[in-house]
Amino acid sequence: MIIGLPKEIKDHEYRVGATPTGVQALVDAGHRVLVERGAGEGSGFEDAEYAGAGATLGDGPEPVFGGADLICKVKEPIGPEIGRLRPGQILFT
């Protein structure tokens, strides 16, 4: 499965849907993980940590939403995120 971790855009939300350690576990289980650049900054995680865990980094939300079978977020999708979801895509929040 391809799992996407977009950057949270809700006001005052700085968490991220998975830590680099969680990404490593998903990759080790055979999944591919797409992480939006900067998604972990608010939680103190750098892009290099996600890349080191095996994630593919995407510039902006489009490659993450567009390429993932499952979107993993902390909060519900808002505004432009709603239009990026597609039929058959799984949302975990």
Coordinates of N, CA, C and O in Angstrom, one line a residue:
M1 N 0.9 -1.2 0.0 CA 0.0 0.0 0.0 C 0.9 1.2 0.0 O 2.0 1.2 0.6
I2 N 0.4 2.3 -0.6 CA 1.1 3.6 -0.6 C 0.4 4.5 0.4 O -0.8 4.7 0.3
I3 N 1.2 4.9 1.4 CA 0.6 5.7 2.5 C 1.2 7.2 2.4 O 2.4 7.4 2.2
G4 N 0.3 8.1 2.4 CA 0.6 9.6 2.3 C 0.5 10.3 3.6 O -0.5 10.2 4.3
L5 N 1.5 11.1 3.9 CA 1.5 12.0 5.1 C 1.7 13.4 4.7 O 2.8 13.9 4.5
P6 N 0.5 14.1 4.5 CA 0.6 15.5 4.2 C 0.9 16.4 5.4 O 0.7 16.0 6.5
K7 N 1.3 17.6 5.1 CA 1.5 18.6 6.2 C 0.1 19.0 6.7 O -0.7 19.3 5.9
E8 N 0.0 19.1 8.0 CA -1.3 19.6 8.5 C -1.5 21.1 8.2 O -0.5 21.9 8.4
I9 N -2.7 21.5 7.8 CA -2.9 22.9 7.5 C -3.9 23.6 8.4 O -4.1 24.8 8.3
K10 N -4.5 22.9 9.3 CA -5.4 23.5 10.3 C -4.7 24.4 11.2 O -3.6 24.1 11.7
D11 N -5.3 25.5 11.5 CA -4.6 26.5 12.4 C -4.2 25.9 13.8 O -5.0 25.1 14.3
H12 N -3.1 26.2 14.2 CA -2.5 25.7 15.5 C -2.4 24.2 15.6 O -2.4 23.7 16.7
E13 N -2.2 23.5 14.5 CA -2.0 22.1 14.5 C -0.6 21.8 14.0 O -0.3 22.1 12.8
Y14 N 0.3 21.3 14.8 CA 1.7 21.2 14.4 C 2.1 19.7 14.4 O 3.3 19.5 14.1
R15 N 1.2 18.8 14.8 CA 1.6 17.4 14.8 C 1.6 16.9 13.4 O 1.2 17.5 12.4
V16 N 2.1 15.6 13.2 CA 2.2 15.0 12.0 C 1.6 13.5 12.1 O 1.6 13.0 13.2
G17 N 1.1 13.0 11.0 CA 0.4 11.7 11.1 C 1.3 10.5 11.5 O 0.7 9.5 11.9
A18 N 2.6 10.6 11.3 CA 3.5 9.5 11.7 C 4.9 10.0 12.0 O 5.3 11.0 11.3
T19 N 5.6 9.4 12.9 CA 6.9 9.8 13.2 C 7.9 9.1 12.2 O 7.4 8.1 11.5
P20 N 9.1 9.5 12.1 CA 10.0 8.7 11.3 C 10.2 7.3 11.7 O 10.3 6.4 10.8
T21 N 10.1 7.0 13.0 CA 10.1 5.6 13.4 C 8.9 4.8 12.9 O 9.0 3.7 12.5
G22 N 7.7 5.5 12.9 CA 6.5 4.8 12.4 C 6.7 4.6 10.9 O 6.2 3.6 10.4
V23 N 7.2 5.6 10.2 CA 7.5 5.4 8.8 C 8.4 4.2 8.5 O 8.1 3.4 7.6
Q24 N 9.4 4.1 9.3 CA 10.4 3.0 9.2 C 9.6 1.6 9.3 O 9.9 0.7 8.6
A25 N 8.7 1.6 10.3 CA 8.0 0.3 10.5 C 7.1 0.0 9.3 O 7.0 -1.1 8.9
L26 N 6.5 1.0 8.8 CA 5.6 0.8 7.6 C 6.4 0.4 6.4 O 6.0 -0.5 5.7
V27 N 7.6 1.0 6.2 CA 8.5 0.6 5.1 C 9.0 -0.8 5.3 O 9.0 -1.6 4.3
D28 N 9.4 -1.1 6.5 CA 9.8 -2.5 6.8 C 8.7 -3.5 6.6 O 9.0 -4.7 6.2
A29 N 7.5 -3.1 6.7 CA 6.3 -4.0 6.4 C 6.0 -4.1 5.0 O 5.0 -4.8 4.6
G30 N 6.7 -3.4 4.1 CA 6.5 -3.5 2.7 C 5.7 -2.4 2.1 O 5.4 -2.5 0.9
H31 N 5.4 -1.4 2.8 CA 4.6 -0.3 2.3 C 5.5 0.8 1.8 O 6.7 0.9 2.1
R32 N 5.0 1.6 0.9 CA 5.7 2.8 0.4 C 5.0 4.0 1.1 O 3.8 4.1 1.2
V33 N 5.9 5.0 1.5 CA 5.4 6.1 2.3 C 5.8 7.4 1.6 O 7.0 7.6 1.3
L34 N 4.8 8.3 1.3 CA 5.0 9.6 0.7 C 4.8 10.6 1.8 O 3.8 10.6 2.4
V35 N 5.8 11.5 2.0 CA 5.7 12.5 3.0 C 5.9 13.9 2.4 O 6.9 14.1 1.6
E36 N 5.0 14.8 2.6 CA 5.1 16.2 2.1 C 6.3 16.8 2.9 O 6.4 16.8 4.1
R37 N 7.1 17.5 2.1 CA 8.3 18.2 2.7 C 7.8 19.2 3.8 O 6.8 19.9 3.6
G38 N 8.4 19.1 4.9 CA 8.0 20.0 6.0 C 6.9 19.5 6.9 O 6.6 20.1 7.9
A39 N 6.4 18.3 6.6 CA 5.2 17.8 7.4 C 5.6 17.6 8.8 O 4.7 17.8 9.7
G40 N 6.8 17.3 9.2 CA 7.1 17.0 10.5 C 7.8 18.1 11.3 O 8.1 18.0 12.5
E41 N 8.0 19.2 10.6 CA 8.7 20.4 11.3 C 8.1 20.8 12.6 O 8.8 21.1 13.6
G42 N 6.8 20.9 12.7 CA 6.1 21.4 13.9 C 6.2 20.4 15.0 O 6.1 20.8 16.2
S43 N 6.6 19.2 14.7 CA 6.8 18.2 15.8 C 8.3 17.9 16.0 O 8.6 17.0 16.8
G44 N 9.1 18.6 15.4 CA 10.6 18.5 15.6 C 11.2 17.4 14.7 O 12.4 17.0 15.0
F45 N 10.6 17.0 13.6 CA 11.1 16.0 12.8 C 11.5 16.6 11.4 O 10.8 17.3 10.8
E46 N 12.8 16.3 11.0 CA 13.3 16.9 9.8 C 13.0 16.0 8.6 O 12.9 14.8 8.8
D47 N 12.9 16.6 7.4 CA 12.7 15.8 6.2 C 13.8 14.7 6.1 O 13.4 13.6 5.6
A48 N 15.0 15.0 6.4 CA 16.1 14.0 6.3 C 15.8 12.7 7.2 O 16.2 11.6 6.8
E49 N 15.1 12.9 8.3 CA 14.7 11.8 9.1 C 13.7 10.9 8.4 O 13.8 9.6 8.5
Y50 N 12.8 11.5 7.8 CA 11.8 10.7 7.0 C 12.4 10.0 5.8 O 12.2 8.8 5.5
A51 N 13.3 10.7 5.1 CA 14.0 10.1 4.0 C 14.9 9.0 4.5 O 14.9 7.9 3.8
G52 N 15.5 9.2 5.6 CA 16.4 8.1 6.2 C 15.6 6.9 6.6 O 16.1 5.8 6.6
A53 N 14.3 7.1 6.9 CA 13.4 6.0 7.3 C 12.8 5.3 6.1 O 12.1 4.3 6.2
G54 N 13.1 5.8 4.9 CA 12.7 5.2 3.7 C 11.5 5.8 3.0 O 11.0 5.3 2.0
A55 N 11.1 7.0 3.4 CA 10.0 7.7 2.8 C 10.5 8.4 1.5 O 11.6 8.8 1.4
T56 N 9.5 8.7 0.6 CA 9.8 9.5 -0.5 C 9.2 10.9 -0.2 O 8.0 11.0 0.3
L57 N 10.0 11.9 -0.3 CA 9.5 13.3 0.0 C 8.9 13.9 -1.2 O 9.4 13.8 -2.4
G58 N 7.7 14.6 -1.0 CA 7.0 15.3 -2.1 C 7.0 16.8 -1.9 O 6.8 17.2 -0.7
D59 N 7.1 17.5 -2.9 CA 7.0 19.0 -2.9 C 5.5 19.4 -2.9 O 4.9 19.3 -4.0
G60 N 5.0 19.8 -1.8 CA 3.6 20.2 -1.7 C 2.7 19.0 -1.5 O 3.1 17.8 -1.5
P61 N 1.4 19.3 -1.3 CA 0.4 18.2 -1.0 C 0.0 17.4 -2.2 O -0.4 16.2 -2.0
E62 N 0.1 17.9 -3.4 CA -0.4 17.2 -4.6 C 0.2 15.8 -4.8 O -0.5 14.8 -5.0
P63 N 1.5 15.7 -4.8 CA 2.1 14.3 -5.0 C 1.7 13.3 -3.9 O 1.6 12.1 -4.1
V64 N 1.5 13.9 -2.7 CA 1.1 13.0 -1.5 C -0.3 12.5 -1.7 O -0.6 11.3 -1.7
F65 N -1.2 13.4 -1.9 CA -2.7 13.1 -2.1 C -2.8 12.3 -3.4 O -3.6 11.3 -3.4
G66 N -2.2 12.7 -4.4 CA -2.3 12.1 -5.7 C -1.7 10.7 -5.8 O -2.2 9.9 -6.6
G67 N -0.7 10.4 -5.0 CA 0.0 9.1 -5.1 C -0.4 8.1 -4.1 O 0.1 6.9 -4.2
A68 N -1.1 8.4 -3.1 CA -1.3 7.5 -1.9 C -2.7 6.8 -2.0 O -3.7 7.4 -2.5
D69 N -2.6 5.6 -1.5 CA -3.9 4.8 -1.4 C -4.6 5.2 -0.1 O -5.8 5.1 0.1
L70 N -3.7 5.5 0.9 CA -4.2 5.9 2.3 C -3.6 7.2 2.7 O -2.4 7.3 2.6
I71 N -4.4 8.1 3.1 CA -3.9 9.4 3.7 C -4.0 9.4 5.2 O -5.1 9.1 5.7
C72 N -2.9 9.6 5.8 CA -2.8 9.6 7.3 C -2.6 11.0 7.8 O -1.6 11.6 7.6
K73 N -3.6 11.5 8.5 CA -3.6 12.9 9.1 C -3.9 12.9 10.6 O -4.4 11.9 11.1
V74 N -3.5 14.0 11.2 CA -3.9 14.1 12.6 C -5.3 14.6 12.7 O -6.1 14.1 13.5
K75 N -5.7 15.7 12.0 CA -7.0 16.3 12.0 C -7.7 16.0 10.7 O -7.2 15.6 9.7
E76 N -9.0 16.3 10.8 CA -9.9 16.1 9.6 C -9.4 17.0 8.4 O -8.9 18.1 8.7
P77 N -9.7 16.6 7.2 CA -9.3 17.4 6.1 C -10.2 18.7 6.0 O -11.3 18.7 6.4
I78 N -9.5 19.8 5.6 CA -10.2 21.0 5.5 C -9.9 21.7 4.2 O -8.9 21.4 3.6
G79 N -10.7 22.7 3.8 CA -10.5 23.5 2.7 C -10.0 22.7 1.4 O -10.7 21.8 1.0
P80 N -8.8 23.1 0.9 CA -8.4 22.4 -0.3 C -8.1 20.9 -0.2 O -8.1 20.2 -1.2
E81 N -7.9 20.5 1.0 CA -7.6 19.0 1.2 C -8.8 18.2 0.7 O -8.6 17.1 0.2
I82 N -10.0 18.7 1.0 CA -11.2 17.9 0.7 C -11.2 17.6 -0.8 O -11.5 16.4 -1.2
G83 N -10.9 18.5 -1.6 CA -10.9 18.3 -3.1 C -9.8 17.5 -3.6 O -9.9 17.0 -4.7
R84 N -8.8 17.2 -2.8 CA -7.7 16.4 -3.2 C -8.0 14.9 -2.9 O -7.3 14.1 -3.5
L85 N -8.9 14.6 -2.1 CA -9.3 13.2 -1.8 C -10.0 12.7 -3.0 O -10.8 13.4 -3.7
R86 N -9.9 11.4 -3.3 CA -10.5 10.8 -4.5 C -11.3 9.6 -4.1 O -11.0 9.0 -3.0
P87 N -12.3 9.2 -4.9 CA -13.0 8.0 -4.6 C -12.1 6.8 -4.4 O -11.1 6.6 -5.2
G88 N -12.4 6.0 -3.4 CA -11.6 4.8 -3.2 C -10.4 5.0 -2.3 O -9.7 4.0 -1.9
Q89 N -10.0 6.2 -2.1 CA -8.9 6.5 -1.2 C -9.3 6.4 0.2 O -10.4 6.9 0.6
I90 N -8.4 5.9 1.1 CA -8.7 5.7 2.5 C -8.2 7.0 3.2 O -7.1 7.4 3.0
L91 N -9.0 7.5 4.2 CA -8.5 8.6 5.0 C -8.5 8.1 6.5 O -9.5 7.6 7.0
F92 N -7.3 8.2 7.1 CA -7.2 7.8 8.5 C -6.8 9.1 9.3 O -5.8 9.7 9.0
T93 N -7.7 9.5 10.2 CA -7.4 10.7 10.9 C -8.0 10.6 12.3 O -8.8 9.8 12.6

